[in-house]
N, CA and C of each residue as an Amber inpcrd file, in Angstrom:
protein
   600
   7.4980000 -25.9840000  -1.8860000   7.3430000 -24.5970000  -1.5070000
   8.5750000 -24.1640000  -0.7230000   8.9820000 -22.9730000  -1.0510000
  10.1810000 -22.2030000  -0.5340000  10.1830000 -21.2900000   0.5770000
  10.1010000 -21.5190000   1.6050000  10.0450000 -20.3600000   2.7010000
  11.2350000 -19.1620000   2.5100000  11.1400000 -18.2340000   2.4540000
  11.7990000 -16.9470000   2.4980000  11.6290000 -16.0460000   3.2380000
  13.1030000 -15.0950000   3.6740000  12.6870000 -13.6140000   4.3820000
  12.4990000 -12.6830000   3.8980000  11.9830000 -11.4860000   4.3910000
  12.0700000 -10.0870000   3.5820000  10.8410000  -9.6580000   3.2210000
  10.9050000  -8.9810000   2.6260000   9.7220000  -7.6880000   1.5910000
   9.5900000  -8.8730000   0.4140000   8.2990000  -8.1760000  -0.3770000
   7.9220000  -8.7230000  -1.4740000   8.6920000  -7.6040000  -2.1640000
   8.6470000  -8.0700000  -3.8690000   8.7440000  -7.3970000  -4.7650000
   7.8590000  -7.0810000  -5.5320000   6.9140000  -6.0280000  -6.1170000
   5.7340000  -6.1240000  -7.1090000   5.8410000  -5.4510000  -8.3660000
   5.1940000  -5.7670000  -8.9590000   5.0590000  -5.3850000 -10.6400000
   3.6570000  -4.8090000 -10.8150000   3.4730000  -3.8020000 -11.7950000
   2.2490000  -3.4120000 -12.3810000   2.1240000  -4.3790000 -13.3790000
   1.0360000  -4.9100000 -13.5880000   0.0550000  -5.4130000 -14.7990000
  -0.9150000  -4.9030000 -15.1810000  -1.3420000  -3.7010000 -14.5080000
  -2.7940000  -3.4710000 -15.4760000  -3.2070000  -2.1810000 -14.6350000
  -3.6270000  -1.3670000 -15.5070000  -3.9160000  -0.3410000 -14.8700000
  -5.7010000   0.6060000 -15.9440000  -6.1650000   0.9740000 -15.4260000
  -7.2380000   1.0060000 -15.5360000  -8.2150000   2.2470000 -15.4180000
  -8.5480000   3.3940000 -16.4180000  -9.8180000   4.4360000 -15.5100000
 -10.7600000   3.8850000 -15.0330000 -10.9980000   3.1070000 -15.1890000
 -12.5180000   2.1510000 -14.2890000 -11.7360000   1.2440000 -13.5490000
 -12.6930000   2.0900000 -12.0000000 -12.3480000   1.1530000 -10.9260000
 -12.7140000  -0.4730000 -10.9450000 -14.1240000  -0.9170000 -11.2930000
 -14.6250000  -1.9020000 -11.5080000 -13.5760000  -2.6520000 -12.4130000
 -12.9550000  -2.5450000 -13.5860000 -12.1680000  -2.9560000 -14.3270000
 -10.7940000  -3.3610000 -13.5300000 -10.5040000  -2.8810000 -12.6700000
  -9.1800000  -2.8690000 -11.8330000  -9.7690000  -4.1220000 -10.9450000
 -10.4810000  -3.6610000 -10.6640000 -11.1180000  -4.5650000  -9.3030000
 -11.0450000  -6.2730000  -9.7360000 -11.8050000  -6.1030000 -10.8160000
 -12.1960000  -7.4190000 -11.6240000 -10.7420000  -8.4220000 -12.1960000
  -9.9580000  -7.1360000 -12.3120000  -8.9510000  -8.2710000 -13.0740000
  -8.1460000  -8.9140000 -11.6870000  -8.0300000  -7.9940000 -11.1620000
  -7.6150000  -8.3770000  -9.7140000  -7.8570000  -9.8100000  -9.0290000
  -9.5840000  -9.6580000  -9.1530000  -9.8040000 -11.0720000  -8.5430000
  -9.5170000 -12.1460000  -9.5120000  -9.9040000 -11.8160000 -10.6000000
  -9.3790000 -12.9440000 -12.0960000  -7.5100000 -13.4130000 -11.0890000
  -6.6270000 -12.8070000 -10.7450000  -5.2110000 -13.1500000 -10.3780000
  -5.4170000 -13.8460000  -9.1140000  -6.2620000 -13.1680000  -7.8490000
  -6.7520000 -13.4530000  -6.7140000  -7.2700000 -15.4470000  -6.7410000
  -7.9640000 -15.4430000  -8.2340000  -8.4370000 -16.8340000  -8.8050000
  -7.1650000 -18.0700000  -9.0640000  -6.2730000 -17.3750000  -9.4890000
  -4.9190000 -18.0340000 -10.1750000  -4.0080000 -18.4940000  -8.7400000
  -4.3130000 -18.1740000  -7.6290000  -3.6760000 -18.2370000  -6.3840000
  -3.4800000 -19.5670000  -6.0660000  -2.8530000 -20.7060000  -5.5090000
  -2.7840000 -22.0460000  -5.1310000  -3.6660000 -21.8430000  -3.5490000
  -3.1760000 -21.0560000  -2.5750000  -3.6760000 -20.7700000  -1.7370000
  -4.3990000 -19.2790000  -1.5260000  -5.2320000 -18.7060000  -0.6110000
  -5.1080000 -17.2390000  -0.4610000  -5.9430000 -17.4050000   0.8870000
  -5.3730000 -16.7420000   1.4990000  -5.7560000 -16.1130000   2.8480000
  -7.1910000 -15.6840000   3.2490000  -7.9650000 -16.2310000   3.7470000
  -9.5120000 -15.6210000   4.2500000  -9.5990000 -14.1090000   4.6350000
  -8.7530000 -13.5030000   5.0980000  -8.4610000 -11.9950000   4.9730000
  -8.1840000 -11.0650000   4.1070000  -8.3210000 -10.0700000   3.7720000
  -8.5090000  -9.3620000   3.1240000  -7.7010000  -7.8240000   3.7560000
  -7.4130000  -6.9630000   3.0840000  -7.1030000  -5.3990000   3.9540000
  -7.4860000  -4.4390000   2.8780000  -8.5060000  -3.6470000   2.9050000
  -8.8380000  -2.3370000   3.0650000  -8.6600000  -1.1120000   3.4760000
  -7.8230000  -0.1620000   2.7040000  -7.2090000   0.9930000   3.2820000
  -7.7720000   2.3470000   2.1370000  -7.7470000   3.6000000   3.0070000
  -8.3240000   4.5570000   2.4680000  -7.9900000   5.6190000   2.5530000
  -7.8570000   6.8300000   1.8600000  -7.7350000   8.1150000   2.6200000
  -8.4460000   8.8780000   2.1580000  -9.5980000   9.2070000   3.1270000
 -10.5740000   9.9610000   2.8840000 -10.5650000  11.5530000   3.0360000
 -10.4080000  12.3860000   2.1320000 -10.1430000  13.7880000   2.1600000
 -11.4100000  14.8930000   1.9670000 -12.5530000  14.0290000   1.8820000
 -13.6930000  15.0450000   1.9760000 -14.3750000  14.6770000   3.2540000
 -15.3480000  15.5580000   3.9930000 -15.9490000  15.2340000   4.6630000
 -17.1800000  14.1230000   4.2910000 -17.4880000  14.4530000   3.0580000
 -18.3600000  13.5660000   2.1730000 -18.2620000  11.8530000   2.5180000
 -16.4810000  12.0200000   1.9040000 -15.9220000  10.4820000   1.7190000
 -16.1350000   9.6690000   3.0570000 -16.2290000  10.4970000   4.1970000
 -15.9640000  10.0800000   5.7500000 -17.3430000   9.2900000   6.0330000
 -18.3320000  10.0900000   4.9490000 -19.6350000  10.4050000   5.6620000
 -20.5840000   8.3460000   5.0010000 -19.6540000   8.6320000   3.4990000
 -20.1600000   7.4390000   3.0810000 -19.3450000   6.0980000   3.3680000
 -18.2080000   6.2560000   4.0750000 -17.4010000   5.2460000   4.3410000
 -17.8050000   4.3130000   5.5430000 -18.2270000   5.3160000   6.5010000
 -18.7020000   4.7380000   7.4090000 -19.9850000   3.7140000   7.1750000
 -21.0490000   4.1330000   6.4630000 -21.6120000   3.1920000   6.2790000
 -21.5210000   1.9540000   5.7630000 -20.1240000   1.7790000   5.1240000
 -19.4680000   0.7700000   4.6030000 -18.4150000   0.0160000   5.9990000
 -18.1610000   0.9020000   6.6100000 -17.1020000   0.2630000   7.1970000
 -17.1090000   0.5300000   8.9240000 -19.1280000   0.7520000   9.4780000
 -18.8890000   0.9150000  10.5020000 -18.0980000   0.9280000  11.9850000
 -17.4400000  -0.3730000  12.0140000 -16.9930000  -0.4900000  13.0960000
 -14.9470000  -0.2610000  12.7480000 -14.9710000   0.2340000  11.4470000
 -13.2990000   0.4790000  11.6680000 -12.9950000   1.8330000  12.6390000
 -11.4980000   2.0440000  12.8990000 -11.2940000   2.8440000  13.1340000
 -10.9790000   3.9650000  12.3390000 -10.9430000   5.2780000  12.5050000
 -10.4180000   6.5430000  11.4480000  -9.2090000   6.9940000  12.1780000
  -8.5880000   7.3630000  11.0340000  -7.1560000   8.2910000  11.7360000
  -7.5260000   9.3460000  11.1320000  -7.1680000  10.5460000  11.9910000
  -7.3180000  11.6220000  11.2980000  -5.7200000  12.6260000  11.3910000
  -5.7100000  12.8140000  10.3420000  -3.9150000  13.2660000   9.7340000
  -4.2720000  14.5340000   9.3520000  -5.3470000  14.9310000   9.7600000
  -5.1500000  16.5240000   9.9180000  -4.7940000  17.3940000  10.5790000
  -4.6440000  16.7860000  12.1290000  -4.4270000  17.4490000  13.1060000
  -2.7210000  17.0520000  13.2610000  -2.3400000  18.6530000  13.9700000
  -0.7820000  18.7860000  14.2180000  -0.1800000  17.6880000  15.0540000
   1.0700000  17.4790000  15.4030000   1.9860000  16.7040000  16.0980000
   1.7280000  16.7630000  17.9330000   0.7960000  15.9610000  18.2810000
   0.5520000  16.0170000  19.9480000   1.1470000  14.5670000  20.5080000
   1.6120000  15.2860000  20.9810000   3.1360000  14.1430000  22.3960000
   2.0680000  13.2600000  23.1730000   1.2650000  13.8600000  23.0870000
   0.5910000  13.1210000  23.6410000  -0.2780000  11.8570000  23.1150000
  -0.5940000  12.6040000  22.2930000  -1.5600000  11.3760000  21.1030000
  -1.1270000  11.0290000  20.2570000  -0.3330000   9.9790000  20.0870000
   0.5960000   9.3370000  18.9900000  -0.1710000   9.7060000  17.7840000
  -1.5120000   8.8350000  17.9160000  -2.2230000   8.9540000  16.8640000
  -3.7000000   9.5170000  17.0180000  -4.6660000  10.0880000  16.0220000
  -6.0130000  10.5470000  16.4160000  -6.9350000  10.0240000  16.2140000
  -7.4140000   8.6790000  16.7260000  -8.5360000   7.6960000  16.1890000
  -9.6810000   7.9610000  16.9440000 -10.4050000   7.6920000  15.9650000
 -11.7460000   8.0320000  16.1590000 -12.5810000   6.2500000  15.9200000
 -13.6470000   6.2650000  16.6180000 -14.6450000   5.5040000  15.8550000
 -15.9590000   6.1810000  15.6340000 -16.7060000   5.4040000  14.9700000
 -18.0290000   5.9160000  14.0500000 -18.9690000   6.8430000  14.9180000
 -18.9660000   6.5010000  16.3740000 -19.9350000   6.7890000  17.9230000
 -19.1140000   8.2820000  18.5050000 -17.9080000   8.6790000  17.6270000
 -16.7990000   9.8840000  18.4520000 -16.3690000  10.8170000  17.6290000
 -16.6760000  10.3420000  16.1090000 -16.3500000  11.6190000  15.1820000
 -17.4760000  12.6300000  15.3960000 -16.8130000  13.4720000  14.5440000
 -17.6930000  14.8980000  15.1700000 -19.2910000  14.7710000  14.4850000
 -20.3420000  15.1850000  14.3720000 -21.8990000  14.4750000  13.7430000
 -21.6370000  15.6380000  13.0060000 -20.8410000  16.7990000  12.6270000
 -20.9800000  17.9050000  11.5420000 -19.9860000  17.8830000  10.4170000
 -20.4060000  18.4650000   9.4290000 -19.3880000  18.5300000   8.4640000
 -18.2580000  19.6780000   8.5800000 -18.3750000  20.0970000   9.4200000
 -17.2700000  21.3140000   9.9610000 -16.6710000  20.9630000  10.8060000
 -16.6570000  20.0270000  11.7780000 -16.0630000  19.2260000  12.8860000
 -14.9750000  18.3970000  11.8110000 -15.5390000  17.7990000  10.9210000
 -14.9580000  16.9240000  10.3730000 -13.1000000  17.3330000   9.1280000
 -14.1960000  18.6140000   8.7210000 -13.2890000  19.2700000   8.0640000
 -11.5360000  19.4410000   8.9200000 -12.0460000  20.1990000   9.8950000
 -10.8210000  20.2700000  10.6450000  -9.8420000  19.0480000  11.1180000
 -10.4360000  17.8500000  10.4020000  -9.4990000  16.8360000  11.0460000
  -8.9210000  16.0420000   9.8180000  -9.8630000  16.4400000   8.7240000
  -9.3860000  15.8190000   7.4070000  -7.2990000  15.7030000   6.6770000
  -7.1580000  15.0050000   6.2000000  -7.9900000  13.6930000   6.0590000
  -7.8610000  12.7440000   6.8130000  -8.8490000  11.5780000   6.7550000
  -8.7810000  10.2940000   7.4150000  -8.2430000   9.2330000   6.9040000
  -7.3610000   8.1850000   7.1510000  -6.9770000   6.9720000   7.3010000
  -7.9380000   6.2060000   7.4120000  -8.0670000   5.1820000   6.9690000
  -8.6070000   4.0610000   7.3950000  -8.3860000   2.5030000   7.0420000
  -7.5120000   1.8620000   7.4210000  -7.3620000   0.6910000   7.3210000
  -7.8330000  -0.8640000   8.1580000  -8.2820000  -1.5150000   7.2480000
  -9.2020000  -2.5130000   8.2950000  -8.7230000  -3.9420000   7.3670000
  -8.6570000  -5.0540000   8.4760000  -8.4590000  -5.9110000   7.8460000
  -9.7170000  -6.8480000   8.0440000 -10.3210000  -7.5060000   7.4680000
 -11.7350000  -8.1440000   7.3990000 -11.5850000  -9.2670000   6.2660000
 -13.2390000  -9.9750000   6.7220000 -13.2200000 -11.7890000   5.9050000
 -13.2010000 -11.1660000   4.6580000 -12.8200000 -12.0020000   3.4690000
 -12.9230000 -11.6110000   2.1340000 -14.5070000 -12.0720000   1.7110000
 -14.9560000 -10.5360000   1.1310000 -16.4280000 -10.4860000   0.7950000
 -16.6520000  -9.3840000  -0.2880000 -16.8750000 -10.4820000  -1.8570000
 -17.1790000  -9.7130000  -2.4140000 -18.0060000  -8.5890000  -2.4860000
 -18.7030000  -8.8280000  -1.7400000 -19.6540000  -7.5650000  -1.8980000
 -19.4690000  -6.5190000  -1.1840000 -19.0840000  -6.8800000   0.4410000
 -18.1770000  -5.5180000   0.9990000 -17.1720000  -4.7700000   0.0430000
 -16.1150000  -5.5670000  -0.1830000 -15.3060000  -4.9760000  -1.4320000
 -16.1660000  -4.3680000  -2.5550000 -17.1650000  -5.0400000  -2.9910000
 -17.5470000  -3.8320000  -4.3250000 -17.8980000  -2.2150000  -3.8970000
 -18.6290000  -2.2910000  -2.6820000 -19.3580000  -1.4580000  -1.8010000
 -17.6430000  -0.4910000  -1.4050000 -17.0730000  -0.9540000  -0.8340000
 -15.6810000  -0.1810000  -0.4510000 -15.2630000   0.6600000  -1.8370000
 -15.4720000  -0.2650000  -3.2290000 -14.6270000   0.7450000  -4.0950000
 -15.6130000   1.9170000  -4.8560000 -16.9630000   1.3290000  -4.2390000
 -18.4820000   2.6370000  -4.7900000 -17.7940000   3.5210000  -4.0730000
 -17.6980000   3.7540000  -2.5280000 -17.7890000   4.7960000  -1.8610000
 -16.3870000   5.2950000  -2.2220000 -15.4780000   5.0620000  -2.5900000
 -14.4850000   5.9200000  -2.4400000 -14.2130000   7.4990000  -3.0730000
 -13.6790000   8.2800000  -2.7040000 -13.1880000   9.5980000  -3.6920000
 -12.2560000   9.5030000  -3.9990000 -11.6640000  10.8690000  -3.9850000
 -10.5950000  10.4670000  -5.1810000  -9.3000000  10.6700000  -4.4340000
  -9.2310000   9.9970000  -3.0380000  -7.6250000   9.9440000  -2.5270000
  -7.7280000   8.4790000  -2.6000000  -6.3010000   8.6290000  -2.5220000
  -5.7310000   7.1810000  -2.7660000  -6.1850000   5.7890000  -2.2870000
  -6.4980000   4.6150000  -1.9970000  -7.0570000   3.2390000  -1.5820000
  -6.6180000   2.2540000  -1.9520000  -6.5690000   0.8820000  -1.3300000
  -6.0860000  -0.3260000  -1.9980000  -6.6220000  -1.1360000  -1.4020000
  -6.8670000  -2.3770000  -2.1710000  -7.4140000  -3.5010000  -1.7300000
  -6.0030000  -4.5960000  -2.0120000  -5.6560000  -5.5810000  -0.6830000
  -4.7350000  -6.3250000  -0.9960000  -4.9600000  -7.6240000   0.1080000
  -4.8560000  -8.7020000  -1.1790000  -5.5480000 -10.2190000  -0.6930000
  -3.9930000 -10.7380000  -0.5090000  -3.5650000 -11.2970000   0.0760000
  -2.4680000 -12.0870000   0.6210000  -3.0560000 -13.5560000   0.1640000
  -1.8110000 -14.3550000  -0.2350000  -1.5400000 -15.8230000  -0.7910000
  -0.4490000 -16.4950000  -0.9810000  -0.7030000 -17.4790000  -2.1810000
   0.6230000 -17.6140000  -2.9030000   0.1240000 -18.4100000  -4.1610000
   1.2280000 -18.1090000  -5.2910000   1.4430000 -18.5190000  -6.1860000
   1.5890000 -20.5260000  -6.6710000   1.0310000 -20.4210000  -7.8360000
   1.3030000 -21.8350000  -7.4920000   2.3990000 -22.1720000  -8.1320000
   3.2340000 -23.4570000  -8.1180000   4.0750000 -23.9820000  -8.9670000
   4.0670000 -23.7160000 -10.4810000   4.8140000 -23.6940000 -11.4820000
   4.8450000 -23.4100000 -12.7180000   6.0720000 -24.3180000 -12.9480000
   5.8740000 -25.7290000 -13.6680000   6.9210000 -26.6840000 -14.1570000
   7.4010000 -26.3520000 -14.9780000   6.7090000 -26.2620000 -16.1290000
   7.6100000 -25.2190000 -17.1550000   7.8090000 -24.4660000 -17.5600000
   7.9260000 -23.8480000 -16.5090000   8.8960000 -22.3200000 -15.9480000
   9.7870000 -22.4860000 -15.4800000   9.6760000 -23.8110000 -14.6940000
  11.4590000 -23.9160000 -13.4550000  10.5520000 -23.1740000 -12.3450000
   8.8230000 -22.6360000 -12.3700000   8.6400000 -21.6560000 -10.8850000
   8.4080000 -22.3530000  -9.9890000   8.6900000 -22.1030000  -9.1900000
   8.5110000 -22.5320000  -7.5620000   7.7660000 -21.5500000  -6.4450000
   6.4800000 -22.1360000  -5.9580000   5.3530000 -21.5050000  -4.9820000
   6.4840000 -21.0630000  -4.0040000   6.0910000 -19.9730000  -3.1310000
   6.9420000 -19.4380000  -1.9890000   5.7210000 -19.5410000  -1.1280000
   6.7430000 -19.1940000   0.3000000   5.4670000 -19.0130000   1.2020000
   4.8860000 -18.1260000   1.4900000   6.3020000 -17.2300000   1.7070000
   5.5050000 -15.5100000   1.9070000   5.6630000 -14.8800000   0.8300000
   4.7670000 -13.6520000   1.2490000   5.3600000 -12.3080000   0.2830000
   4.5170000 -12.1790000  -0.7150000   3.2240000 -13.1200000  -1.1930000
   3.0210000 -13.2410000  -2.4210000   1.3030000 -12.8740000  -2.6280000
   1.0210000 -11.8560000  -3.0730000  -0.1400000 -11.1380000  -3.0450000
  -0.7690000 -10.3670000  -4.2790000  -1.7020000  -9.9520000  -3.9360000
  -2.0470000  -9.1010000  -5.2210000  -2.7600000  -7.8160000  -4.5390000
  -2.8550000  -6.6660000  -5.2080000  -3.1930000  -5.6360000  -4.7490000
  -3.6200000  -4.6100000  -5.9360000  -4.4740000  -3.8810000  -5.5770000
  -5.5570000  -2.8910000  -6.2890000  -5.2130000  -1.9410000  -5.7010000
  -4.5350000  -0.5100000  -6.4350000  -4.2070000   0.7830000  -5.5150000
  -5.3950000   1.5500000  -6.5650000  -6.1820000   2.2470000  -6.2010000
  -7.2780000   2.9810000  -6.7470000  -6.1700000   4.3400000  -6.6630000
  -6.7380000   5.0090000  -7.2700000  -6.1940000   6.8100000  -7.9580000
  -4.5520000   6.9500000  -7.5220000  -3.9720000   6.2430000  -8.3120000
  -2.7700000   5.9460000  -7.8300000  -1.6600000   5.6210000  -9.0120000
  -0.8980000   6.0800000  -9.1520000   0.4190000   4.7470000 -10.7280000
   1.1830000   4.2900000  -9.5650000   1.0740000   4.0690000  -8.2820000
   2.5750000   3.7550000  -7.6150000   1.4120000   2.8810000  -6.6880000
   2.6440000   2.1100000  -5.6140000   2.0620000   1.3770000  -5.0380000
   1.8640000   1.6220000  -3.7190000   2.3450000   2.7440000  -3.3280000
   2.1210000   3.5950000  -1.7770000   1.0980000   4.6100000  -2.2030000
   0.4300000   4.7350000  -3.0290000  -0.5920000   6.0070000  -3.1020000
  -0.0260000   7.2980000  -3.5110000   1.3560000   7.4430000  -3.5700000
   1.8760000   7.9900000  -3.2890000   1.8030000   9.3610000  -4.8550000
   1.3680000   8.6910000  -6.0160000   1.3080000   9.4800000  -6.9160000
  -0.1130000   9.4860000  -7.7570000  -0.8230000  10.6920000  -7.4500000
  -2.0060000  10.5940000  -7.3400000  -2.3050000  10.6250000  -9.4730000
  -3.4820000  10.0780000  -9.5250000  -3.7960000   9.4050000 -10.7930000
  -5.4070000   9.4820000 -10.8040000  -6.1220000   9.6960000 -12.0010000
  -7.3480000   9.3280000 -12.5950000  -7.5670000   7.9190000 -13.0840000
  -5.9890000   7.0720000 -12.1480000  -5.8240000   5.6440000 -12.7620000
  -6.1920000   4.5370000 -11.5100000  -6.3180000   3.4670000 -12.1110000
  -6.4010000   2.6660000 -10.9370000  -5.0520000   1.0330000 -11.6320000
  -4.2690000   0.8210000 -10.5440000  -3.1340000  -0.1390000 -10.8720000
  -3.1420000  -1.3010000  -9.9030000  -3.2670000  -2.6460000 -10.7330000
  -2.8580000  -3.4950000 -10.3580000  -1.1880000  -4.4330000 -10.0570000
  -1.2400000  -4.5380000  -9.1400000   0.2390000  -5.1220000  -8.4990000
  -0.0830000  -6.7600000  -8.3210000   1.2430000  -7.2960000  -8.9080000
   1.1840000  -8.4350000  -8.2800000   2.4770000  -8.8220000  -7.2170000
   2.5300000  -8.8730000  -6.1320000   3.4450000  -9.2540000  -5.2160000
   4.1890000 -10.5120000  -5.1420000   5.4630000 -10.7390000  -5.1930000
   6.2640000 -11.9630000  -5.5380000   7.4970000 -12.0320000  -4.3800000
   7.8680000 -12.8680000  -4.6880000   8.9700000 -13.4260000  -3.4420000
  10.5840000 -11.8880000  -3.8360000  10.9690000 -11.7170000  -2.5110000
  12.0310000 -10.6750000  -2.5080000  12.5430000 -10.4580000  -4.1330000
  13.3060000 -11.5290000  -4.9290000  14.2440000 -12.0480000  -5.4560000
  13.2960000 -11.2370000  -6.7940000  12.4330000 -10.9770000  -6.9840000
  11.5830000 -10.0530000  -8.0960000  11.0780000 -11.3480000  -9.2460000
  11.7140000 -12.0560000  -9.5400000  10.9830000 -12.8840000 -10.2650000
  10.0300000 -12.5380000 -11.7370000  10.7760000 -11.9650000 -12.0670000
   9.8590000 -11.2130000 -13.5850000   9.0190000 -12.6620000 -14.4050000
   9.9460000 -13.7230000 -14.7960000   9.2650000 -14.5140000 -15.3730000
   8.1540000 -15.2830000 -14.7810000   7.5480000 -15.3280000 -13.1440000
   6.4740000 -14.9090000 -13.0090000   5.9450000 -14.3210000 -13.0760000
   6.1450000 -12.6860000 -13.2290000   5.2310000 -11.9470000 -13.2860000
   4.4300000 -11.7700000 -14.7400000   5.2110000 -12.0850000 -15.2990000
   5.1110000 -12.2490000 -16.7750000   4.1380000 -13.3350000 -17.0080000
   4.1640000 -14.4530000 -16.5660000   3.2900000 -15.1840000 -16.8610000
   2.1410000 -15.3090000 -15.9070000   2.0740000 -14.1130000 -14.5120000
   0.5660000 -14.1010000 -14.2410000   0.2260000 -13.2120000 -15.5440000
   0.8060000 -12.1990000 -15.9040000   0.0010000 -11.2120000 -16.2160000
  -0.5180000 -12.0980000 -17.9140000   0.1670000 -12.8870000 -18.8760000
  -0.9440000 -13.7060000 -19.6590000  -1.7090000 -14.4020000 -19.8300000
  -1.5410000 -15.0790000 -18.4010000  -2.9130000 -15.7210000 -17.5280000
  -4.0580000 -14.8380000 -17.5800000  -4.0810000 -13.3890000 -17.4250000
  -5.4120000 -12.6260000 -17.4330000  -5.2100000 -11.3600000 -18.2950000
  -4.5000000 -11.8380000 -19.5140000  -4.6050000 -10.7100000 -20.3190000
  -3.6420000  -9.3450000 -20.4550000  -2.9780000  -9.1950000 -19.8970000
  -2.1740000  -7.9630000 -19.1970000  -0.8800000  -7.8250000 -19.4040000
   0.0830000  -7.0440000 -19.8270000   1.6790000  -7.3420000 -19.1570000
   1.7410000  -6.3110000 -17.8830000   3.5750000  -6.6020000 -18.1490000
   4.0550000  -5.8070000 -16.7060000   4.6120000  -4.9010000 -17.5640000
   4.0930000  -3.6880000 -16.9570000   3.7830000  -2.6150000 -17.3070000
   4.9150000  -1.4370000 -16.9150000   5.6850000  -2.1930000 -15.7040000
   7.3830000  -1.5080000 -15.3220000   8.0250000  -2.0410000 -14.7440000
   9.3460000  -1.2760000 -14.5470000  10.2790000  -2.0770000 -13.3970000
   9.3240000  -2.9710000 -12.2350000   9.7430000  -3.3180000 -11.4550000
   9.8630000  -3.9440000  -9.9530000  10.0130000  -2.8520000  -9.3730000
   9.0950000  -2.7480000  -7.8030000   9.6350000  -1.7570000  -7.1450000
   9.5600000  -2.5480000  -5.4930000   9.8970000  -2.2720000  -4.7240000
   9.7040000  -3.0830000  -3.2390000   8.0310000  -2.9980000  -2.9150000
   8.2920000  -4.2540000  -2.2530000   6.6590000  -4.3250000  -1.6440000
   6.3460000  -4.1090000  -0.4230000   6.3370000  -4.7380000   0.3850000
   6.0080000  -5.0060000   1.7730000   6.1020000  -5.7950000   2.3610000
């Protein structure tokens, strides 16, 4: 195994109108992992008062950001928890939308429950690991950097371009590494679907 610095690099493999379908192939790669991390991260942006209303019951004790409200010097940021948001749907409106990112044990069933409730702003689910060796490939496991990730209503990997799609990423060592990516994605059916773009 290769220790390295830096950002990952990721690739699309699979992209999907059914969330469940995204989800699933996901863990199918999540499966292919040598190692993976007992953690998990969950992130959201909830733009209805609705989405706020069913998230919480999924995700009581996270915190909310709310990115509706203007630039205060004072309050870096506007977090709320479940006991301080407003109890109306008009309270709520005015603060929309919410953030929410939580990192928690990996549990399938929380996760299925996280991708029921969502609407239709952007979300991702992303399991941290690593890859295993591949001999005849010449691949070599790294230590960091190496993950997989589910961006729900999304083609990009920051949320950033909103979609009726849901895309799977697989995260690889800086150096981009296509001929891994290439051979997770016939491990579960899939190619890579575009360039490389930076990860995280």
């Amino acid at each position: 195994m290769v220790a390295i610095m830096g950002n990952s690099t990721a690739y699309p493999l699979f992209r999907s109108a059914g969330a469940a379908d995204a989800l699933a192939l996901a863990r199918r790669l999540c499966s292919l992992m040598e190692r993976r991390d007992p953690v998990v991260e969950l992130t959201a942006e909830l733009q209805a008062a609705e989405d706020v209303w069913r998230m919480l019951d999924v995700l009581p004790e996270a915190v909310y950001i709310a990115e509706g409200l203007p630039f205060d010097s004072y309050h870096w940021t506007h977090e709320y928890r479940a006991d301080t948001l407003p109890r109306d749907s008009y309270g709520l409106v005015t603060l929309l939308p919410f953030r929410v990112d939580v990192e928690t044990q990996v549990n399938d069933e929380l996760e299925d429950l996280f991708v029921r409730t969502l609407g239709g702003g952007p979300a991702s689910i992303y399991w941290d690991g690593s890859w295993p060796d591949v001999p005849e490939l010449d691949l070599q496991a790294y230590a960091k950097y190496e993950a997989v990730q589910v961006v729900f209503n999304s083609l990009d990997l920051h949320g950033e371009l909103p979609a009726d799609e849901h895309t799977v990423f697989v995260h690889l060592s800086k150096f981009g590494d296509l001929p891994r990516a290439e051979w997770l994605a016939r491990q579960v059916g899939g190619e890579v679907l575009g360039e490389s773009v930076p990860g995280r």
